[in-house]
Amino acid sequence: MQVLDKFIKGYFQVNIAILACAFLFSVLYKILISNFSDQSHLYFYEFIKNIDFQMLLIKYLLSYMLFAGSLLCDLKAIRQQKWSIFSLAFLGTVSSTAIVGIITYLILHAFGINTAITYCLLFGAFISPTDPIAVLDMLKFLNAPKKLREIIAGESLFNDGVAIVIFITLLNIVNKEISTVTSVTILFIQSSFGGLFFGFILGWIAIQLMNLGHKENEIDILLTLWITTTGYWLANHLQVSGPLAMVVSGIYIGNYITQTRKKALCTFWSTIDHVLNAILFFLIGFEFILYDFNSMNYLIPIILLIVCLFSRFISVLISLNLFKIKPRILKNEQIIIMFGGLKGGLTIALSFLIPASPEDFIFKITAYFLVVFSIIVQGLTIKPLMHALDYTHSEK
C-alpha cells in the first residue's frame, strides 16, 4: 500500500485523477446502455435534459471557482514578472480569441456549417483562459523553478478575468443585446473597470471585518462565502462583471491576510474547487451521453482541438516576443509556458453558457476534449518535457 500511495502521489495530480474518473465513468456508461435493451436509462436521460446548466453555472458555481483560484495569487512574487504576466494575460488572451475564432469560422464553413463570426469568437473566448487551480496543482507537483511558477500562475489567474469580460461582451453581441461599436465599448469598460473596482471594495470590506473578529478560521470562511454569494449577486445586479469582482476580491484577501489564516482559507477553497471541478466534469460527461456520435461528431472537434493548441503556441510567441519584455524569457521557458497552460473547469463552465445553436455541441465537445487532453496529456508529460529541455535545474 505504501508503494501504491507513493506511486500515485509521485505521478498523478488531483485534477488528473478527477477528470480521468469522470471521463471513464461517462464512457463506460455509454457503452453499457448501448448494449442493453432495458429502457430504465431513459429516466436518467430525462434527468440530465432537465438540468439548467446555465443557471447552475452562473448562479452557483462560477463565483466559487474564480474566487478559489484568485485566493492563491501572490502579488509580491508576481510583481517581479509583471510585464510577462500582463502581456500573456491580456495580449495573449485577445490574440488567442481572435486566432481560434477566425480559423474556426473558416473550418466550419469548409464543412458546410454556416455560423456567424461572432459565435466563433465566442468559442475562442471561452477556450483561451487557463485554469488557476489546475496550473497551481501542476506547479506544486513539478517543483518548478520560481520564475516559471510566477509567470504561469500569474497568467492563469489574470487571463480568467480578461477572457470572461471578452466572453460576456461577445455573448451580448450574439444575443443582439448590443449592436453598435459605442455600445460594445461602453459595456466593456463598465463591466471590466466596474468589476475591478467592486471586487476591490468587497475585498477591503472583508479584510476590515476579519480584523475586527477574533481571528477565527470559521469567520474567515463565512466572510469569503458571503463574498461569493451576496457579493457576486450584487455585482451582477449593478451590471458590473461579477466574475472579475470575484477574481479581484480573492486576490485582495489572499494578499492582505496573515499567512496562517490564508493557509486555512486556501485549504478550504482548494477543496471546494476540486469538488466543483468534479461536478463539472461529471455533468459534461453525462450531457455527452445524450448525443449520438458519428465520425463527423469526432472529426470537427479533433480539428478544432489542434487549432486551440496551435493558437496557444502562437499567442504565447506574440505575447513574449512582440515587445522587449524584461526580464527576458528564454526560448525553453517559452515552450514550457506554452505547454503549461492547462485548461480546466472554467472552460467547461463557459461552454455551457453559449446560446443554443446547431453547432453548440461541437463547441462543447471540443472544450471537453481540450480539457481532457490538457490536464491528462499535458499534465503528465510536462515533467519529461522540462527534463528534455534541461530546465529543471536552470536556477542553479
Short mmCIF file of N, CA and C in Angstrom, two decimals, residues 201-343:
data_model
loop_
_atom_site.label_atom_id
_atom_site.label_comp_id
_atom_site.label_asym_id
_atom_site.label_seq_id
_atom_site.Cartn_x
_atom_site.Cartn_y
_atom_site.Cartn_z
N ILE A 201 -13.60 46.76 -3.48
CA ILE A 201 -14.44 47.17 -2.34
C ILE A 201 -14.83 45.95 -1.50
N LEU A 202 -15.24 44.87 -2.17
CA LEU A 202 -15.62 43.65 -1.46
C LEU A 202 -14.45 43.09 -0.64
N GLY A 203 -13.29 43.05 -1.27
CA GLY A 203 -12.11 42.55 -0.57
C GLY A 203 -11.73 43.40 0.62
N TRP A 204 -11.80 44.73 0.45
CA TRP A 204 -11.46 45.66 1.53
C TRP A 204 -12.42 45.49 2.71
N ILE A 205 -13.71 45.41 2.41
CA ILE A 205 -14.71 45.22 3.48
C ILE A 205 -14.46 43.92 4.23
N ALA A 206 -14.18 42.85 3.48
CA ALA A 206 -13.94 41.55 4.11
C ALA A 206 -12.73 41.59 5.04
N ILE A 207 -11.65 42.24 4.60
CA ILE A 207 -10.44 42.34 5.43
C ILE A 207 -10.72 43.13 6.71
N GLN A 208 -11.48 44.23 6.59
CA GLN A 208 -11.81 45.03 7.78
C GLN A 208 -12.62 44.20 8.78
N LEU A 209 -13.58 43.44 8.27
CA LEU A 209 -14.40 42.60 9.15
C LEU A 209 -13.57 41.47 9.77
N MET A 210 -12.65 40.93 9.00
CA MET A 210 -11.78 39.87 9.54
C MET A 210 -10.91 40.40 10.67
N ASN A 211 -10.43 41.62 10.51
CA ASN A 211 -9.56 42.23 11.54
C ASN A 211 -10.33 42.60 12.80
N LEU A 212 -11.66 42.79 12.66
CA LEU A 212 -12.48 43.11 13.83
C LEU A 212 -12.80 41.87 14.66
N GLY A 213 -12.73 40.70 14.02
CA GLY A 213 -13.13 39.47 14.70
C GLY A 213 -12.04 38.92 15.59
N HIS A 214 -12.22 37.67 15.99
CA HIS A 214 -11.29 37.01 16.90
C HIS A 214 -10.28 36.14 16.15
N LYS A 215 -10.09 36.46 14.87
CA LYS A 215 -9.11 35.75 14.04
C LYS A 215 -9.37 34.24 14.02
N GLU A 216 -10.63 33.91 13.87
CA GLU A 216 -11.02 32.51 13.80
C GLU A 216 -11.20 32.11 12.34
N ASN A 217 -10.73 30.92 11.99
CA ASN A 217 -10.82 30.46 10.61
C ASN A 217 -12.26 30.35 10.13
N GLU A 218 -13.17 29.99 11.05
CA GLU A 218 -14.58 29.85 10.68
C GLU A 218 -15.16 31.19 10.21
N ILE A 219 -14.78 32.28 10.89
CA ILE A 219 -15.26 33.61 10.50
C ILE A 219 -14.73 33.98 9.12
N ASP A 220 -13.46 33.70 8.87
CA ASP A 220 -12.86 33.99 7.57
C ASP A 220 -13.59 33.24 6.45
N ILE A 221 -13.87 31.98 6.69
CA ILE A 221 -14.56 31.16 5.68
C ILE A 221 -15.96 31.71 5.42
N LEU A 222 -16.69 32.07 6.47
CA LEU A 222 -18.04 32.60 6.31
C LEU A 222 -18.03 33.92 5.55
N LEU A 223 -17.04 34.77 5.81
CA LEU A 223 -16.95 36.05 5.11
C LEU A 223 -16.66 35.85 3.62
N THR A 224 -15.79 34.91 3.31
CA THR A 224 -15.49 34.65 1.90
C THR A 224 -16.69 34.00 1.20
N LEU A 225 -17.44 33.20 1.92
CA LEU A 225 -18.68 32.65 1.34
C LEU A 225 -19.70 33.75 1.10
N TRP A 226 -19.72 34.75 1.98
CA TRP A 226 -20.61 35.91 1.78
C TRP A 226 -20.24 36.65 0.50
N ILE A 227 -18.95 36.81 0.25
CA ILE A 227 -18.49 37.50 -0.97
C ILE A 227 -18.93 36.74 -2.21
N THR A 228 -18.75 35.43 -2.20
CA THR A 228 -19.04 34.63 -3.39
C THR A 228 -20.54 34.41 -3.63
N THR A 229 -21.35 34.75 -2.66
CA THR A 229 -22.81 34.63 -2.84
C THR A 229 -23.44 36.02 -2.98
N THR A 230 -23.52 36.75 -1.87
CA THR A 230 -24.14 38.08 -1.88
C THR A 230 -23.35 39.06 -2.74
N GLY A 231 -22.02 39.04 -2.60
CA GLY A 231 -21.19 39.95 -3.38
C GLY A 231 -21.32 39.72 -4.87
N TYR A 232 -21.35 38.46 -5.27
CA TYR A 232 -21.50 38.11 -6.69
C TYR A 232 -22.86 38.55 -7.22
N TRP A 233 -23.90 38.35 -6.40
CA TRP A 233 -25.25 38.76 -6.80
C TRP A 233 -25.32 40.28 -6.95
N LEU A 234 -24.73 41.01 -6.02
CA LEU A 234 -24.73 42.47 -6.08
C LEU A 234 -24.00 42.99 -7.32
N ALA A 235 -22.88 42.37 -7.64
CA ALA A 235 -22.11 42.79 -8.82
C ALA A 235 -22.94 42.66 -10.09
N ASN A 236 -23.59 41.53 -10.26
CA ASN A 236 -24.43 41.34 -11.44
C ASN A 236 -25.63 42.27 -11.43
N HIS A 237 -26.17 42.55 -10.24
CA HIS A 237 -27.30 43.47 -10.12
C HIS A 237 -26.89 44.89 -10.51
N LEU A 238 -25.65 45.27 -10.22
CA LEU A 238 -25.12 46.59 -10.57
C LEU A 238 -24.61 46.66 -12.00
N GLN A 239 -24.71 45.54 -12.73
CA GLN A 239 -24.29 45.43 -14.12
C GLN A 239 -22.79 45.65 -14.30
N VAL A 240 -22.02 45.17 -13.33
CA VAL A 240 -20.57 45.11 -13.49
C VAL A 240 -20.19 43.63 -13.50
N SER A 241 -18.97 43.35 -13.89
CA SER A 241 -18.55 41.95 -14.04
C SER A 241 -18.44 41.25 -12.69
N GLY A 242 -19.39 40.37 -12.41
CA GLY A 242 -19.34 39.57 -11.19
C GLY A 242 -18.13 38.66 -11.15
N PRO A 243 -17.82 37.96 -12.25
CA PRO A 243 -16.63 37.10 -12.25
C PRO A 243 -15.34 37.87 -11.98
N LEU A 244 -15.20 39.04 -12.62
CA LEU A 244 -13.99 39.84 -12.41
C LEU A 244 -13.91 40.35 -10.97
N ALA A 245 -15.07 40.68 -10.40
CA ALA A 245 -15.11 41.12 -9.00
C ALA A 245 -14.65 40.00 -8.07
N MET A 246 -15.01 38.75 -8.39
CA MET A 246 -14.58 37.62 -7.57
C MET A 246 -13.06 37.44 -7.65
N VAL A 247 -12.51 37.61 -8.84
CA VAL A 247 -11.06 37.47 -9.01
C VAL A 247 -10.32 38.52 -8.18
N VAL A 248 -10.76 39.79 -8.28
CA VAL A 248 -10.07 40.88 -7.58
C VAL A 248 -10.22 40.74 -6.07
N SER A 249 -11.42 40.43 -5.60
CA SER A 249 -11.63 40.29 -4.15
C SER A 249 -10.81 39.13 -3.59
N GLY A 250 -10.71 38.05 -4.35
CA GLY A 250 -9.89 36.92 -3.92
C GLY A 250 -8.42 37.28 -3.82
N ILE A 251 -7.93 38.01 -4.82
CA ILE A 251 -6.53 38.45 -4.81
C ILE A 251 -6.27 39.37 -3.62
N TYR A 252 -7.19 40.31 -3.38
CA TYR A 252 -7.02 41.28 -2.29
C TYR A 252 -6.97 40.57 -0.94
N ILE A 253 -7.93 39.69 -0.71
CA ILE A 253 -7.98 38.97 0.57
C ILE A 253 -6.75 38.08 0.75
N GLY A 254 -6.37 37.39 -0.33
CA GLY A 254 -5.23 36.49 -0.25
C GLY A 254 -3.91 37.17 0.06
N ASN A 255 -3.82 38.48 -0.24
CA ASN A 255 -2.57 39.20 -0.02
C ASN A 255 -2.58 40.14 1.17
N TYR A 256 -3.74 40.29 1.83
CA TYR A 256 -3.82 41.18 2.99
C TYR A 256 -4.31 40.45 4.24
N ILE A 257 -4.11 39.16 4.25
CA ILE A 257 -4.44 38.34 5.41
C ILE A 257 -3.17 37.62 5.85
N THR A 258 -3.07 37.29 7.11
CA THR A 258 -1.85 36.63 7.60
C THR A 258 -1.69 35.26 6.95
N GLN A 259 -0.45 34.80 6.86
CA GLN A 259 -0.16 33.53 6.21
C GLN A 259 -0.86 32.35 6.89
N THR A 260 -0.96 32.41 8.22
CA THR A 260 -1.62 31.32 8.95
C THR A 260 -3.09 31.23 8.57
N ARG A 261 -3.76 32.39 8.52
CA ARG A 261 -5.19 32.40 8.18
C ARG A 261 -5.38 32.10 6.69
N LYS A 262 -4.45 32.56 5.87
CA LYS A 262 -4.54 32.29 4.44
C LYS A 262 -4.42 30.79 4.17
N LYS A 263 -3.55 30.12 4.91
CA LYS A 263 -3.37 28.68 4.71
C LYS A 263 -4.68 27.93 4.96
N ALA A 264 -5.39 28.31 6.03
CA ALA A 264 -6.67 27.66 6.34
C ALA A 264 -7.70 27.94 5.25
N LEU A 265 -7.75 29.21 4.79
CA LEU A 265 -8.68 29.58 3.72
C LEU A 265 -8.38 28.83 2.43
N CYS A 266 -7.09 28.76 2.08
CA CYS A 266 -6.71 28.09 0.84
C CYS A 266 -7.03 26.60 0.87
N THR A 267 -6.86 26.00 2.04
CA THR A 267 -7.21 24.57 2.18
C THR A 267 -8.70 24.37 1.92
N PHE A 268 -9.53 25.23 2.51
CA PHE A 268 -10.98 25.14 2.33
C PHE A 268 -11.36 25.36 0.87
N TRP A 269 -10.84 26.44 0.27
CA TRP A 269 -11.26 26.79 -1.09
C TRP A 269 -10.66 25.87 -2.15
N SER A 270 -9.50 25.31 -1.90
CA SER A 270 -8.95 24.32 -2.84
C SER A 270 -9.83 23.08 -2.87
N THR A 271 -10.32 22.69 -1.70
CA THR A 271 -11.24 21.55 -1.63
C THR A 271 -12.53 21.85 -2.38
N ILE A 272 -13.07 23.05 -2.15
CA ILE A 272 -14.28 23.47 -2.86
C ILE A 272 -14.07 23.42 -4.37
N ASP A 273 -12.92 23.93 -4.82
CA ASP A 273 -12.65 23.95 -6.26
C ASP A 273 -12.55 22.56 -6.84
N HIS A 274 -11.88 21.65 -6.15
CA HIS A 274 -11.77 20.28 -6.64
C HIS A 274 -13.14 19.61 -6.71
N VAL A 275 -13.99 19.86 -5.73
CA VAL A 275 -15.34 19.29 -5.73
C VAL A 275 -16.15 19.85 -6.90
N LEU A 276 -16.07 21.17 -7.13
CA LEU A 276 -16.81 21.80 -8.22
C LEU A 276 -16.30 21.33 -9.58
N ASN A 277 -14.98 21.17 -9.70
CA ASN A 277 -14.43 20.64 -10.94
C ASN A 277 -14.93 19.22 -11.19
N ALA A 278 -15.00 18.42 -10.14
CA ALA A 278 -15.51 17.06 -10.28
C ALA A 278 -16.95 17.07 -10.76
N ILE A 279 -17.77 17.96 -10.17
CA ILE A 279 -19.17 18.08 -10.58
C ILE A 279 -19.26 18.48 -12.05
N LEU A 280 -18.45 19.46 -12.45
CA LEU A 280 -18.47 19.92 -13.84
C LEU A 280 -18.06 18.82 -14.80
N PHE A 281 -16.98 18.12 -14.48
CA PHE A 281 -16.50 17.06 -15.37
C PHE A 281 -17.53 15.95 -15.52
N PHE A 282 -18.19 15.59 -14.42
CA PHE A 282 -19.21 14.55 -14.49
C PHE A 282 -20.44 15.03 -15.26
N LEU A 283 -20.85 16.29 -15.02
CA LEU A 283 -22.03 16.82 -15.70
C LEU A 283 -21.85 16.88 -17.20
N ILE A 284 -20.69 17.37 -17.64
CA ILE A 284 -20.49 17.47 -19.09
C ILE A 284 -20.32 16.08 -19.69
N GLY A 285 -19.77 15.14 -18.91
CA GLY A 285 -19.70 13.77 -19.38
C GLY A 285 -21.07 13.16 -19.54
N PHE A 286 -21.97 13.46 -18.60
CA PHE A 286 -23.35 12.97 -18.69
C PHE A 286 -24.08 13.60 -19.87
N GLU A 287 -23.81 14.89 -20.12
CA GLU A 287 -24.50 15.53 -21.24
C GLU A 287 -24.12 14.88 -22.56
N PHE A 288 -22.87 14.47 -22.70
CA PHE A 288 -22.44 13.83 -23.94
C PHE A 288 -23.07 12.46 -24.13
N ILE A 289 -23.54 11.86 -23.04
CA ILE A 289 -24.24 10.58 -23.14
C ILE A 289 -25.52 10.74 -23.98
N LEU A 290 -26.09 11.94 -23.96
CA LEU A 290 -27.35 12.19 -24.65
C LEU A 290 -27.20 12.20 -26.16
N TYR A 291 -25.98 12.41 -26.66
CA TYR A 291 -25.78 12.59 -28.09
C TYR A 291 -25.42 11.27 -28.76
N ASP A 292 -25.87 11.16 -30.01
CA ASP A 292 -25.47 10.03 -30.85
C ASP A 292 -24.25 10.46 -31.65
N PHE A 293 -23.16 9.73 -31.49
CA PHE A 293 -21.92 10.10 -32.14
C PHE A 293 -21.79 9.44 -33.51
N ASN A 294 -21.22 10.20 -34.44
CA ASN A 294 -20.80 9.64 -35.71
C ASN A 294 -19.41 10.20 -36.01
N SER A 295 -18.87 9.81 -37.16
CA SER A 295 -17.50 10.24 -37.47
C SER A 295 -17.36 11.75 -37.53
N MET A 296 -18.40 12.45 -38.00
CA MET A 296 -18.34 13.91 -38.12
C MET A 296 -18.34 14.56 -36.74
N ASN A 297 -19.06 13.96 -35.79
CA ASN A 297 -19.07 14.50 -34.43
C ASN A 297 -17.67 14.51 -33.82
N TYR A 298 -16.85 13.55 -34.25
CA TYR A 298 -15.50 13.47 -33.72
C TYR A 298 -14.51 14.30 -34.54
N LEU A 299 -14.68 14.29 -35.86
CA LEU A 299 -13.69 14.89 -36.75
C LEU A 299 -13.51 16.38 -36.51
N ILE A 300 -14.63 17.13 -36.52
CA ILE A 300 -14.53 18.58 -36.37
C ILE A 300 -13.95 18.97 -35.00
N PRO A 301 -14.43 18.39 -33.89
CA PRO A 301 -13.81 18.73 -32.60
C PRO A 301 -12.32 18.41 -32.53
N ILE A 302 -11.88 17.31 -33.16
CA ILE A 302 -10.45 16.98 -33.14
C ILE A 302 -9.66 18.02 -33.92
N ILE A 303 -10.21 18.46 -35.06
CA ILE A 303 -9.55 19.52 -35.83
C ILE A 303 -9.48 20.81 -35.02
N LEU A 304 -10.59 21.14 -34.36
CA LEU A 304 -10.63 22.36 -33.55
C LEU A 304 -9.71 22.25 -32.33
N LEU A 305 -9.54 21.05 -31.81
CA LEU A 305 -8.59 20.83 -30.71
C LEU A 305 -7.18 21.20 -31.16
N ILE A 306 -6.81 20.79 -32.36
CA ILE A 306 -5.49 21.13 -32.91
C ILE A 306 -5.37 22.64 -33.10
N VAL A 307 -6.46 23.27 -33.55
CA VAL A 307 -6.48 24.73 -33.71
C VAL A 307 -6.23 25.42 -32.37
N CYS A 308 -6.87 24.93 -31.32
CA CYS A 308 -6.71 25.53 -29.99
C CYS A 308 -5.28 25.40 -29.49
N LEU A 309 -4.67 24.25 -29.72
CA LEU A 309 -3.27 24.06 -29.31
C LEU A 309 -2.34 24.96 -30.12
N PHE A 310 -2.64 25.10 -31.40
CA PHE A 310 -1.86 25.99 -32.28
C PHE A 310 -1.99 27.44 -31.83
N SER A 311 -3.19 27.85 -31.46
CA SER A 311 -3.42 29.24 -31.03
C SER A 311 -2.67 29.53 -29.73
N ARG A 312 -2.59 28.55 -28.85
CA ARG A 312 -1.82 28.72 -27.61
C ARG A 312 -0.35 28.97 -27.94
N PHE A 313 0.17 28.21 -28.87
CA PHE A 313 1.57 28.35 -29.30
C PHE A 313 1.82 29.75 -29.87
N ILE A 314 0.95 30.19 -30.77
CA ILE A 314 1.13 31.49 -31.43
C ILE A 314 0.91 32.64 -30.45
N SER A 315 -0.11 32.55 -29.60
CA SER A 315 -0.42 33.65 -28.68
C SER A 315 0.70 33.87 -27.66
N VAL A 316 1.34 32.78 -27.21
CA VAL A 316 2.47 32.92 -26.29
C VAL A 316 3.66 33.55 -27.00
N LEU A 317 3.92 33.13 -28.24
CA LEU A 317 5.01 33.73 -29.02
C LEU A 317 4.79 35.23 -29.21
N ILE A 318 3.56 35.60 -29.57
CA ILE A 318 3.24 37.02 -29.78
C ILE A 318 3.42 37.80 -28.48
N SER A 319 2.89 37.26 -27.40
CA SER A 319 2.89 37.97 -26.12
C SER A 319 4.29 38.22 -25.58
N LEU A 320 5.18 37.25 -25.76
CA LEU A 320 6.50 37.34 -25.14
C LEU A 320 7.59 37.87 -26.07
N ASN A 321 7.27 38.03 -27.37
CA ASN A 321 8.29 38.46 -28.32
C ASN A 321 7.94 39.72 -29.09
N LEU A 322 6.68 40.17 -29.01
CA LEU A 322 6.30 41.37 -29.75
C LEU A 322 6.97 42.61 -29.16
N PHE A 323 7.08 42.64 -27.83
CA PHE A 323 7.74 43.75 -27.15
C PHE A 323 8.99 43.23 -26.43
N LYS A 324 9.89 44.14 -26.12
CA LYS A 324 11.11 43.78 -25.40
C LYS A 324 10.82 43.71 -23.91
N ILE A 325 10.30 42.57 -23.50
CA ILE A 325 9.90 42.38 -22.10
C ILE A 325 11.11 42.01 -21.25
N LYS A 326 11.20 42.64 -20.10
CA LYS A 326 12.26 42.33 -19.13
C LYS A 326 11.62 41.92 -17.81
N PRO A 327 12.19 40.92 -17.12
CA PRO A 327 13.34 40.12 -17.54
C PRO A 327 13.01 39.22 -18.73
N ARG A 328 14.02 38.98 -19.55
CA ARG A 328 13.82 38.24 -20.79
C ARG A 328 13.42 36.79 -20.51
N ILE A 329 12.50 36.30 -21.33
CA ILE A 329 12.04 34.91 -21.21
C ILE A 329 12.77 34.07 -22.25
N LEU A 330 13.51 33.08 -21.80
CA LEU A 330 14.29 32.24 -22.69
C LEU A 330 13.38 31.35 -23.54
N LYS A 331 13.94 30.84 -24.64
CA LYS A 331 13.15 30.02 -25.57
C LYS A 331 12.62 28.75 -24.90
N ASN A 332 13.47 28.09 -24.11
CA ASN A 332 12.99 26.86 -23.46
C ASN A 332 11.91 27.17 -22.43
N GLU A 333 11.99 28.35 -21.81
CA GLU A 333 10.96 28.78 -20.87
C GLU A 333 9.65 29.05 -21.60
N GLN A 334 9.73 29.64 -22.79
CA GLN A 334 8.53 29.92 -23.58
C GLN A 334 7.82 28.62 -23.96
N ILE A 335 8.59 27.60 -24.29
CA ILE A 335 8.00 26.31 -24.66
C ILE A 335 7.24 25.71 -23.47
N ILE A 336 7.84 25.80 -22.28
CA ILE A 336 7.19 25.27 -21.08
C ILE A 336 5.94 26.07 -20.74
N ILE A 337 5.99 27.39 -20.93
CA ILE A 337 4.81 28.24 -20.70
C ILE A 337 3.68 27.84 -21.65
N MET A 338 4.03 27.60 -22.92
CA MET A 338 3.03 27.15 -23.89
C MET A 338 2.38 25.86 -23.44
N PHE A 339 3.21 24.92 -23.01
CA PHE A 339 2.73 23.59 -22.64
C PHE A 339 2.08 23.58 -21.27
N GLY A 340 2.42 24.57 -20.43
CA GLY A 340 1.91 24.59 -19.07
C GLY A 340 0.59 25.30 -18.90
N GLY A 341 0.01 25.81 -19.99
CA GLY A 341 -1.28 26.50 -19.90
C GLY A 341 -2.43 25.51 -19.88
N LEU A 342 -2.64 24.87 -18.75
CA LEU A 342 -3.68 23.84 -18.65
C LEU A 342 -5.08 24.45 -18.61
N LYS A 343 -6.01 23.82 -19.29
CA LYS A 343 -7.41 24.22 -19.24
C LYS A 343 -8.10 23.46 -18.10
#
